Each structure stands twice: as C-alpha cells, then as structure tokens.
XYZ file of C-alpha atoms in Angstrom:
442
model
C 107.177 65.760 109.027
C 106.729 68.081 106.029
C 103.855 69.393 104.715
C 105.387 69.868 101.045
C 103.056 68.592 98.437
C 104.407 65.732 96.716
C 105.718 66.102 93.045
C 103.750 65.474 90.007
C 106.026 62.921 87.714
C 106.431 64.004 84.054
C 105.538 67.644 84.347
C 107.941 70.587 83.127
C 108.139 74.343 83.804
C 104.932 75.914 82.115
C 103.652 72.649 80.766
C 100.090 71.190 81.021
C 97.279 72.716 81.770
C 97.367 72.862 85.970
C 100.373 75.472 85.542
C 97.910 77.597 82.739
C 95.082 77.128 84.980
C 97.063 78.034 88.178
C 98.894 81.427 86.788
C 95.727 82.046 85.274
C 93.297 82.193 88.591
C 96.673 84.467 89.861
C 96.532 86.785 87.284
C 93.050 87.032 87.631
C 93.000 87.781 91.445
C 96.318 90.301 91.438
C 93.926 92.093 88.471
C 90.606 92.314 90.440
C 92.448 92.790 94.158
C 93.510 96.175 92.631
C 90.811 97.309 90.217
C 89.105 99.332 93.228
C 87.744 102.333 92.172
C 87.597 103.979 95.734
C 91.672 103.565 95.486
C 92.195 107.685 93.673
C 89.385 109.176 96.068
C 89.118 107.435 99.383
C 91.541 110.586 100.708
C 89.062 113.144 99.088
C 85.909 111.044 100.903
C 87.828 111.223 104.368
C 88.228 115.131 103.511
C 85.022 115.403 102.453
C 83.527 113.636 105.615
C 85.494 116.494 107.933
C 88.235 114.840 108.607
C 91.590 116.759 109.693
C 95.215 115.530 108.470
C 95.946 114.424 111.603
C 92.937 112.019 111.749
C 93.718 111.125 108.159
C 97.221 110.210 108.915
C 96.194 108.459 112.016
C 93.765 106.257 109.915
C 97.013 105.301 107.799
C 98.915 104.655 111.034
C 95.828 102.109 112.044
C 96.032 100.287 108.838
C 99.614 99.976 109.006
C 99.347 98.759 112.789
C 97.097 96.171 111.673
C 99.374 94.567 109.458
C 102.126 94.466 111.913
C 99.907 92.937 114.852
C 98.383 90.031 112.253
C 101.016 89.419 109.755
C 102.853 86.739 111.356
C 99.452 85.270 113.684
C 98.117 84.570 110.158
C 100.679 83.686 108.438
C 101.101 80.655 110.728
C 97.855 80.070 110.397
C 97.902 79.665 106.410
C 100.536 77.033 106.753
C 98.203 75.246 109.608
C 94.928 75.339 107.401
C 94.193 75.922 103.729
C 95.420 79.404 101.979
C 92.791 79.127 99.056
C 90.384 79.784 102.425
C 92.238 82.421 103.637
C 92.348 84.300 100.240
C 88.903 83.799 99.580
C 87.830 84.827 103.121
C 90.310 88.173 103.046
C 88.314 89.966 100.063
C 85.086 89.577 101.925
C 86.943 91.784 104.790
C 87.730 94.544 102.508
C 84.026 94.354 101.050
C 82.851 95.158 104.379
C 84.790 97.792 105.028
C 84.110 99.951 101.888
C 80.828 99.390 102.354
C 81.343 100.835 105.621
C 82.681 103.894 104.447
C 80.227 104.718 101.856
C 77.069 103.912 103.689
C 77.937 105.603 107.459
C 80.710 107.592 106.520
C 82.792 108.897 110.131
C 85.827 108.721 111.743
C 85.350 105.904 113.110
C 83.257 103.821 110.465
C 86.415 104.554 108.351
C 89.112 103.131 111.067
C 87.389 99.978 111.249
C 87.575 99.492 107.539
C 90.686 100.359 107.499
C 91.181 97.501 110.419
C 89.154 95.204 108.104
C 91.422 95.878 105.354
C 94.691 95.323 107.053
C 93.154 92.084 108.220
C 92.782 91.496 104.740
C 96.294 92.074 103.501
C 98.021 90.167 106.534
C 95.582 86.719 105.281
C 96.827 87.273 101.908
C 100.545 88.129 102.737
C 102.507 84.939 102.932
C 99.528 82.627 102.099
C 99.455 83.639 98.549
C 103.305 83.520 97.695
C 103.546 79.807 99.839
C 100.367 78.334 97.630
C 101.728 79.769 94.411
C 105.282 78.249 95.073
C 104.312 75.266 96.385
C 101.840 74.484 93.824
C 104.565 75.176 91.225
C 107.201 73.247 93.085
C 104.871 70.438 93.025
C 104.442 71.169 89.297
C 108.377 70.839 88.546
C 108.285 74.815 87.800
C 109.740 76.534 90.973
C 112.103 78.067 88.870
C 109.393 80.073 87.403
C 108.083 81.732 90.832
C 110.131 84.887 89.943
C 108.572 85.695 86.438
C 105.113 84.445 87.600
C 104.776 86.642 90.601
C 106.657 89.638 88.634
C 103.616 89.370 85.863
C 100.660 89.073 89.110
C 102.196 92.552 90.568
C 102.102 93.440 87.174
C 98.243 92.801 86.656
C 97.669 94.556 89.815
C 99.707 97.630 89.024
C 97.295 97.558 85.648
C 94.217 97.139 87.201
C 95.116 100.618 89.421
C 96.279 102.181 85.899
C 92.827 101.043 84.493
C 90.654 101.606 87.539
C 91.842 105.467 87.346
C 90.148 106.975 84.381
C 86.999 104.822 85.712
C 86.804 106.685 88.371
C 85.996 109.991 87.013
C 82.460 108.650 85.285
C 81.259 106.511 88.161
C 81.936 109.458 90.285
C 79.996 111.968 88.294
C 77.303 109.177 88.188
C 76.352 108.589 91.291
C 78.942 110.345 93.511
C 81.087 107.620 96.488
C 78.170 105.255 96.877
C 78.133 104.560 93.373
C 82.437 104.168 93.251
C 82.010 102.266 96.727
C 79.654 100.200 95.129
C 82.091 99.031 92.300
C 84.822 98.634 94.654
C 82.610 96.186 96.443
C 82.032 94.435 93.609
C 85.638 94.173 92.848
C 86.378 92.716 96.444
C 83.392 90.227 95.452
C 84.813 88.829 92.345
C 88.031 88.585 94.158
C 87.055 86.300 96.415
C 85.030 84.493 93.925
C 88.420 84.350 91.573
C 89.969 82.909 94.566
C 87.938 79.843 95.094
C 89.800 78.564 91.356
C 93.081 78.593 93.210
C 94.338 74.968 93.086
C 95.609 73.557 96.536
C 97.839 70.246 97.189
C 98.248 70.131 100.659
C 98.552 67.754 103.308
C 96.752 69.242 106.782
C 98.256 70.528 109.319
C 95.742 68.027 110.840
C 96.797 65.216 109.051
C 100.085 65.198 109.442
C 99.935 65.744 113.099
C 97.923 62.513 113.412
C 100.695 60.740 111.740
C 103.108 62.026 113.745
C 101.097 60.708 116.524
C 100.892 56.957 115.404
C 104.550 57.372 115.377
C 104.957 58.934 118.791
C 106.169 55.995 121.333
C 103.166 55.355 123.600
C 104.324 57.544 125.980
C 104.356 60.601 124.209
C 101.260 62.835 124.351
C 100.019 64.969 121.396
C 98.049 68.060 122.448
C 94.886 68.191 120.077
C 93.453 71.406 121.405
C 92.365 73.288 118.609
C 95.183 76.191 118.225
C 98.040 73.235 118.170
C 98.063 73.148 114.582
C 98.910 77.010 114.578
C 101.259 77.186 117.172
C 103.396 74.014 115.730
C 103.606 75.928 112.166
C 104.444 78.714 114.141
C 107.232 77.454 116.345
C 108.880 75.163 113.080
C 108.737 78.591 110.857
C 110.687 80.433 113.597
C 113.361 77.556 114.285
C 114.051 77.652 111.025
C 114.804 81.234 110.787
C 117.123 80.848 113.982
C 119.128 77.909 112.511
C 119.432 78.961 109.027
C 121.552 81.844 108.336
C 120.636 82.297 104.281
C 117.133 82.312 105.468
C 117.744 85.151 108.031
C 119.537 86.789 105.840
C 116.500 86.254 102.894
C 114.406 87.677 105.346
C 116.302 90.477 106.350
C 117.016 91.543 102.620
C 113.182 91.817 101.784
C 111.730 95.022 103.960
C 115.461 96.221 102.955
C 114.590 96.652 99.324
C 110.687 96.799 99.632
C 109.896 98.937 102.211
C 111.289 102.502 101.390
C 110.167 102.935 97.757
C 106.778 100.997 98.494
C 106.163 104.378 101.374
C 107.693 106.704 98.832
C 104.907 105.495 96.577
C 102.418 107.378 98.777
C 104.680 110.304 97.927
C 104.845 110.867 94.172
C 101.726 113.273 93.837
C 103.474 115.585 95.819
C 106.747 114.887 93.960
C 105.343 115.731 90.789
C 103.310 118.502 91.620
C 106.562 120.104 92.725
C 108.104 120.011 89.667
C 105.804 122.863 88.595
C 102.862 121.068 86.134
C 99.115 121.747 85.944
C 97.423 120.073 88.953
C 95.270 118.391 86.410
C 98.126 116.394 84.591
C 99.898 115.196 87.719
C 97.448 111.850 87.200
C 99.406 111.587 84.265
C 102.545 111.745 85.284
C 101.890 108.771 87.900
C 101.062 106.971 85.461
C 104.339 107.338 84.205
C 105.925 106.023 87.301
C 103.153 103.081 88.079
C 104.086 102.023 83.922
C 107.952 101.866 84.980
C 106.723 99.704 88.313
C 104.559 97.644 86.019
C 107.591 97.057 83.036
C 109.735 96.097 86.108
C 107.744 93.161 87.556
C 107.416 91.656 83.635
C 111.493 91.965 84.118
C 111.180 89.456 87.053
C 112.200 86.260 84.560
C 115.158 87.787 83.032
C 115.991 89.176 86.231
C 116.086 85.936 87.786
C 119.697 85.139 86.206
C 121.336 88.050 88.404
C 123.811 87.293 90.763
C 124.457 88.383 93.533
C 126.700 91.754 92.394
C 124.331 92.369 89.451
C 121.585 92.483 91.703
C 123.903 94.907 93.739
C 124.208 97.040 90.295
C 120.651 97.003 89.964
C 119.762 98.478 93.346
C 122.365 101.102 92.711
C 121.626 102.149 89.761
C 117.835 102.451 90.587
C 119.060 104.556 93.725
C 120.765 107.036 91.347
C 118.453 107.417 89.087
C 115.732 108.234 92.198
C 118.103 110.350 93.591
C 118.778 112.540 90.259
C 115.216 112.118 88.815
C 113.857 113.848 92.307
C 116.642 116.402 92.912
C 116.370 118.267 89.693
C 112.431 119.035 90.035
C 111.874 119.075 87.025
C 108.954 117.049 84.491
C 111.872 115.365 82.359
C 112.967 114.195 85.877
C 110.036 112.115 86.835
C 111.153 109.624 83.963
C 113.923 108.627 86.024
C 111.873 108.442 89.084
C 109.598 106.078 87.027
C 113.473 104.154 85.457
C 113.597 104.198 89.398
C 110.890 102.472 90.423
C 110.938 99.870 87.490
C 114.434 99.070 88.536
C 112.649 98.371 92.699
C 109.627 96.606 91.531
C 112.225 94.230 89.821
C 114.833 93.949 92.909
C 111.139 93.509 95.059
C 110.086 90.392 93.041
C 113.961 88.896 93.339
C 114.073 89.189 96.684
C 110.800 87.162 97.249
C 111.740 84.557 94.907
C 115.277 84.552 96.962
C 113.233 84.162 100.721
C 110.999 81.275 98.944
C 113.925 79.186 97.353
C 115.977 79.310 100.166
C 112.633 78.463 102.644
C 112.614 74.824 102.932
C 110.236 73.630 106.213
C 106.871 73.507 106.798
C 106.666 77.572 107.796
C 106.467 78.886 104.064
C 103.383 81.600 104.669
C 104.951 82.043 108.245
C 108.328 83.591 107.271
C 106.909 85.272 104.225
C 104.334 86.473 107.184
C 107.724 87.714 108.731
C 109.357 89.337 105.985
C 106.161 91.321 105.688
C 106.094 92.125 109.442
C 110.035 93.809 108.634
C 108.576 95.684 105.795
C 105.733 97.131 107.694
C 107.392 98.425 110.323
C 110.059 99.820 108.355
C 107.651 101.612 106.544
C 105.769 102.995 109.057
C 109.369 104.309 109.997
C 109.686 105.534 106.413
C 106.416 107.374 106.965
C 107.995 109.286 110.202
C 111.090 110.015 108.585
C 109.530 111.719 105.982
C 107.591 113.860 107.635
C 110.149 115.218 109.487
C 112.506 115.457 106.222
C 109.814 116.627 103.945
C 108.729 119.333 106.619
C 112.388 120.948 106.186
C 113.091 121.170 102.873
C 111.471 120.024 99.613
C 109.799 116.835 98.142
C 112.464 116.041 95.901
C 115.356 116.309 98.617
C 113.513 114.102 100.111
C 113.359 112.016 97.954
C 116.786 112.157 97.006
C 117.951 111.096 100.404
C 115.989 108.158 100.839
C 118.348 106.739 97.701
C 120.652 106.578 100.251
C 119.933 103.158 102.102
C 119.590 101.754 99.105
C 123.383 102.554 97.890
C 124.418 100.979 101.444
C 122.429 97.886 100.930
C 124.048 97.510 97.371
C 127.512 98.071 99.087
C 126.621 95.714 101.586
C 125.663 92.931 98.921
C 129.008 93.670 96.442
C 130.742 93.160 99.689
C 129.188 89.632 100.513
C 129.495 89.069 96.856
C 132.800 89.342 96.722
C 133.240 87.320 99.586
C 131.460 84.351 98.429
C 133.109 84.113 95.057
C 134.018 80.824 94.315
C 132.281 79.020 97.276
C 128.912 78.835 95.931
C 128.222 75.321 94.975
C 124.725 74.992 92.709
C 123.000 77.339 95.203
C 119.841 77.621 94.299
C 119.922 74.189 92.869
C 121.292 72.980 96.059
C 118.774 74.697 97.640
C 115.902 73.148 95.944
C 117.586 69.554 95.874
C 118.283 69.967 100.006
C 114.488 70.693 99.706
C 113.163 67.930 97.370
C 115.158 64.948 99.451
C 113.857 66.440 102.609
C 109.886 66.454 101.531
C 110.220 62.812 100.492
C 112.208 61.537 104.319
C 110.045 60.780 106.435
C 111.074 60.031 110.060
C-alpha cells in the first residue's frame, strides 16, 4: 500500500495559494539553513583554538563519516514518520553544536558538533526533497520540482553570499561568541521556518494497520516499534533492485554532485594561486558562488534537456573548469564560476530525474541513498586531492578532476544514442505509472 498523498482535484502548476505558501516556507528555510555567520571563520576558530591540520582535516573526515553512517537510517525513517519533524528537529542539532564550539572551544567539543551537524544534514537529506515533491505532486505541479528546488539552492547559496560581509562587523563586535551567537540564532529560526512546512501524509502507522485488516487471519503483523522503519526501508531498497531507471537515477546523482561539491572546499586556494591580493580572494568566490547561484535559477529551463543536451551541458562545464583552472590566471576564475553554474544546474536535473522516476513508498530513502553515493565519493574526492594537489599545483588539479565529468557525458551521449526512438512519454509515463499506482489499492 502506498503512502502517496492523494491528489487535490482542480489545482494547476503554481496555482492557489498552498503551492505560494509551500515554496514560500522552502525558500525561507534554504535562506536561513545557510545564513550562518560561523560558515567564513569556523577554520580560523579551530586554528585559533590550537588545532593542527591534521586534527582539522580529521574533524572534516568526522563530519563526512557522519553523513555516510545516518544518511540512509534516516532517510527511512522520514518516509516512516513525518519529515516536517525531522526538519524542524535537525536545526536544533546544529544549534547545539555551535554553541558548543563557541562556549568550550577544544578538540573534542568541536568533533561532536561536527557529529551534531552531520546528524543534521542526513535528517534533512532525502526528507526535504520527498515532502517538497510529494506535496507538489499532490498539488498537480510535479513538473515544477526542478525550478523550485533550483531557486531553494539558490536562496541558500545567497544567504552564504550575504552572511559573508556580516561576518566582518559581528566579529569585530564581540569576537566568535558574538558570530556563534548569530549562527545560533539562524539554526533557531530554521527550525521555527520549518514548522510552516505543509505535510499530506498518510502514516507509516496507518497504513500498516490497514494492511493488517486486510491480512488473512493468519498472517501476523509485527507492531514493535522500529517496524515502521524497517518496512520503508526494505520497500525503498526493492525498488532500487527491480528498477533499472531508478538505479541508474541513483547512480547518476553522486556522479555529477559529488566532485565539484569537494572542489568547492578548494577555490580559496584556486584563486589565491592565480596571484591576487589575499584580501580580494573573498571576492573572487563570490564570483564563483554567483555562477552556482545563476545555475540553480536555470533549473526550469533546464528541465527541457534531453538526455544528449544534458550530456553537452556536463561537457561543456568540464571544459570550461578545466581551462578556467589551468591557465592561473584572474580572467580564468570566470570560467571556473561559467563552470560551476553549468554543475549547480546538471545537480538540480539530476534530483528532479531520481524523484520522477521514484515511484514507491521509499522517496526520502533512496534520495537518503543517492546522498550516501555522494558522500562517499567525496570523501574520495577529498583523498584524491590531496595526493594530486601535493604534486603539482591547484589549478592542475583542478583541471584533472574535469575529467570524470567528460566520461560521464560520453557515457550519457552513448545511452542517448541508444535510446533514440524508444522513449515513449517518459517522464509522463513515469508520473502516469505513478498516479494509477497511488490510487490501487490491493
């Protein structure tokens, strides 16, 4: 039995007021998630504290690890209980933790925030994309998922644009406590923003007890308290095995997200090896986070790629990556910054690709999954460039990691190619396959 949310009759793509108010509350939340002022000078706190590279760059490691362990645990459990909980609760995690780090700062006071804040991004992976695409399904505007979510990572790559000159000030004010204490209040709002979320759901709960009045008298339905998790669990998996367009959705999403989102750690260095002032290198990110940001408002246009555009558009990006670092030069970073506008995009496609073709009960689950990929791929990212990057420069670097991108945009021309002319509605097949399964019931 599904857990889809029923359709509301007589509603169109961005009509009425429950699609405002629900785009709206996400806006809001992408916008506050990221206005954390700590974000430019938690490395320079951990430095400050005494803290070696090493036992910076294990703290990253931790987060990372974090991700990977909970991601899919909690993911499963966002399709057994309600999201809106989950990314109201996640905030509060985050809260904790930079209060943590401001009030007792330590080694160790900073890896549990940092394990308090990977808790908090594995509750909000998965459960936010399944709410916001169920709640449009149910709306009639699923075919607006792409442009929605490109404008949220766009209000979140804003909010760290804005939160950057903030910084400064509060800082000369009152020094980390006073930045920590902003950031709190960031996470706070957050979760406040969070309880606006609209939420259609059946429970897991619910539905299990129907299930059970239809279970012959023989059958016997566990009711321990982790069955609701473990049933989400097992259908989100099963699905994966038996479908092959979801497996491949899934497989396609740390394959375009996860390089360019580790080589975002990167880009100070990049730029500062291109020869400017240390003091405008902030500048020049900004460059590259405004490219990111004009790339996720792409999303809607971007939606009405194929298969071997959306092959173009991952190659091109890759070139321009590849030339913009390789020259080391200022002029270059613009196409570092054409780059990333050109990933950002691909990033919100591919997530809007997973979610159409996702059509169980396991929505946050295999979302949960895709972000498990991505993680570990990027902690692979991370150890790949510090080999690389300790043997020659930044932008060579750089420059090579174009490189899986190119194969993965061979790789799709190829498929392309291959599926010419057997495509039959696709994504409208998709959805109808979808639609006629949420309303048979067993």
């Amino acid at each position: 039995m599904t857990l889809s949310p029923a359709r509301v009759p007589g509603t169109g793509p961005g009509s009425g007021p429950a699609v405002r108010r629900l785009t709206a509350t996400l806006y809001g939340y992408a916008f506050l998630d990221d206005f954390v002022l700590l974000y430019p000078v938690y490395a320079l706190l951990f430095s400050d504290t005494g803290l070696t590279v090493w036992q910076i760059s294990s703290l990253f490691c931790l987060w990372s690890l974090t991700g990977v362990l909970l991601e899919i645990p909690s993911g499963a459990w966002a399709d057994a209980v309600s999201r809106r909980l989950l990314l109201w609760f996640g905030p509060l995690l985050t809260a904790a933790g930079f209060t943590l780090w401001v009030l007792a700062p330590s080694y160790w006071a900073f890896a549990l925030g940092f394990v308090l804040w990977g808790a908090k991004g594995a509750l909000g992976s998965g459960a936010l994309e399944a709410l916001v695409y169920e709640e449009l399904d149910r709306l009639g505007a699923a075919d607006r998922y792409g442009a929605v979510m490109g404008r949220a990572r766009a209000a979140g790559l804003v909010a760290v644009m804005a939160a950057m000159p903030l910084t400064g000030p509060v800082y000369a004010f009152g020094g980390y406590p006073a930045v920590g204490l902003a950031s709190v209040l960031a996470c706070l709002l957050t979760a406040a923003t969070a309880t606006r979320f609209p939420e259609h759901r059946e429970p897991a709960g619910a539905a299990k007890d129907v299930d059970a009045c239809r279970e012959g008298p023989g059958d016997a339905v566990s009711d321990t308290p982790g069955d609701g998790w473990a049933r989400t669990l097992r259908a989100g998996l099963a699905e994966a095995r038996g479908n092959r367009s979801v497996r491949g959705a899934l497989l396609l999403v740390p394959a375009v997200t996860a390089v360019w989102g580790a080589l975002d750690e990167y880009t100070p260095l990049l730029v500062r090896d291109t020869g400017v002032e240390e003091s405008t290198v902030p500048n020049w990110l900004l460059l590259i986070w405004a490219g990111a940001t004009v790339g996720g408002l792409l999303a809607g246009a971007g939606r009405r790629l194929g298969t071997g555009g959306f092959a173009g558009l991952l190659a091109v990006s890759a070139v321009a990556l590849a030339a913009g670092a390789w020259v080391r030069t200022p002029a270059g970073i613009g196409l570092v910054a054409l780059a990333f506008c050109g990933f950002q995009l691909a990033s919100v496609l591919v997530d809007a690709r997973l979610q159409d073709r996702i059509g169980g009960t396991g929505r946050a689950t295999l979302t949960s999954v895709a972000g498990v990929g991505t993680d570990l791929t990027t902690i692979a990212v991370y150890g790949a460039y510090g080999v690389i990057g300790s043997a020659t420069t930044h932008g060579a670097t750089f420059a090579l990691f174009a490189v899986p991108y190119l194969v993965t945009a061979a790789l799709l021309a190829v498929v392309g190619k291959g599926a010419g002319g057997k495509r039959t509605g696709g994504k409208r097949a998709t959805r109808a396959a979808r639609t006629s399964g949420s309303r048979a019931r067993p």
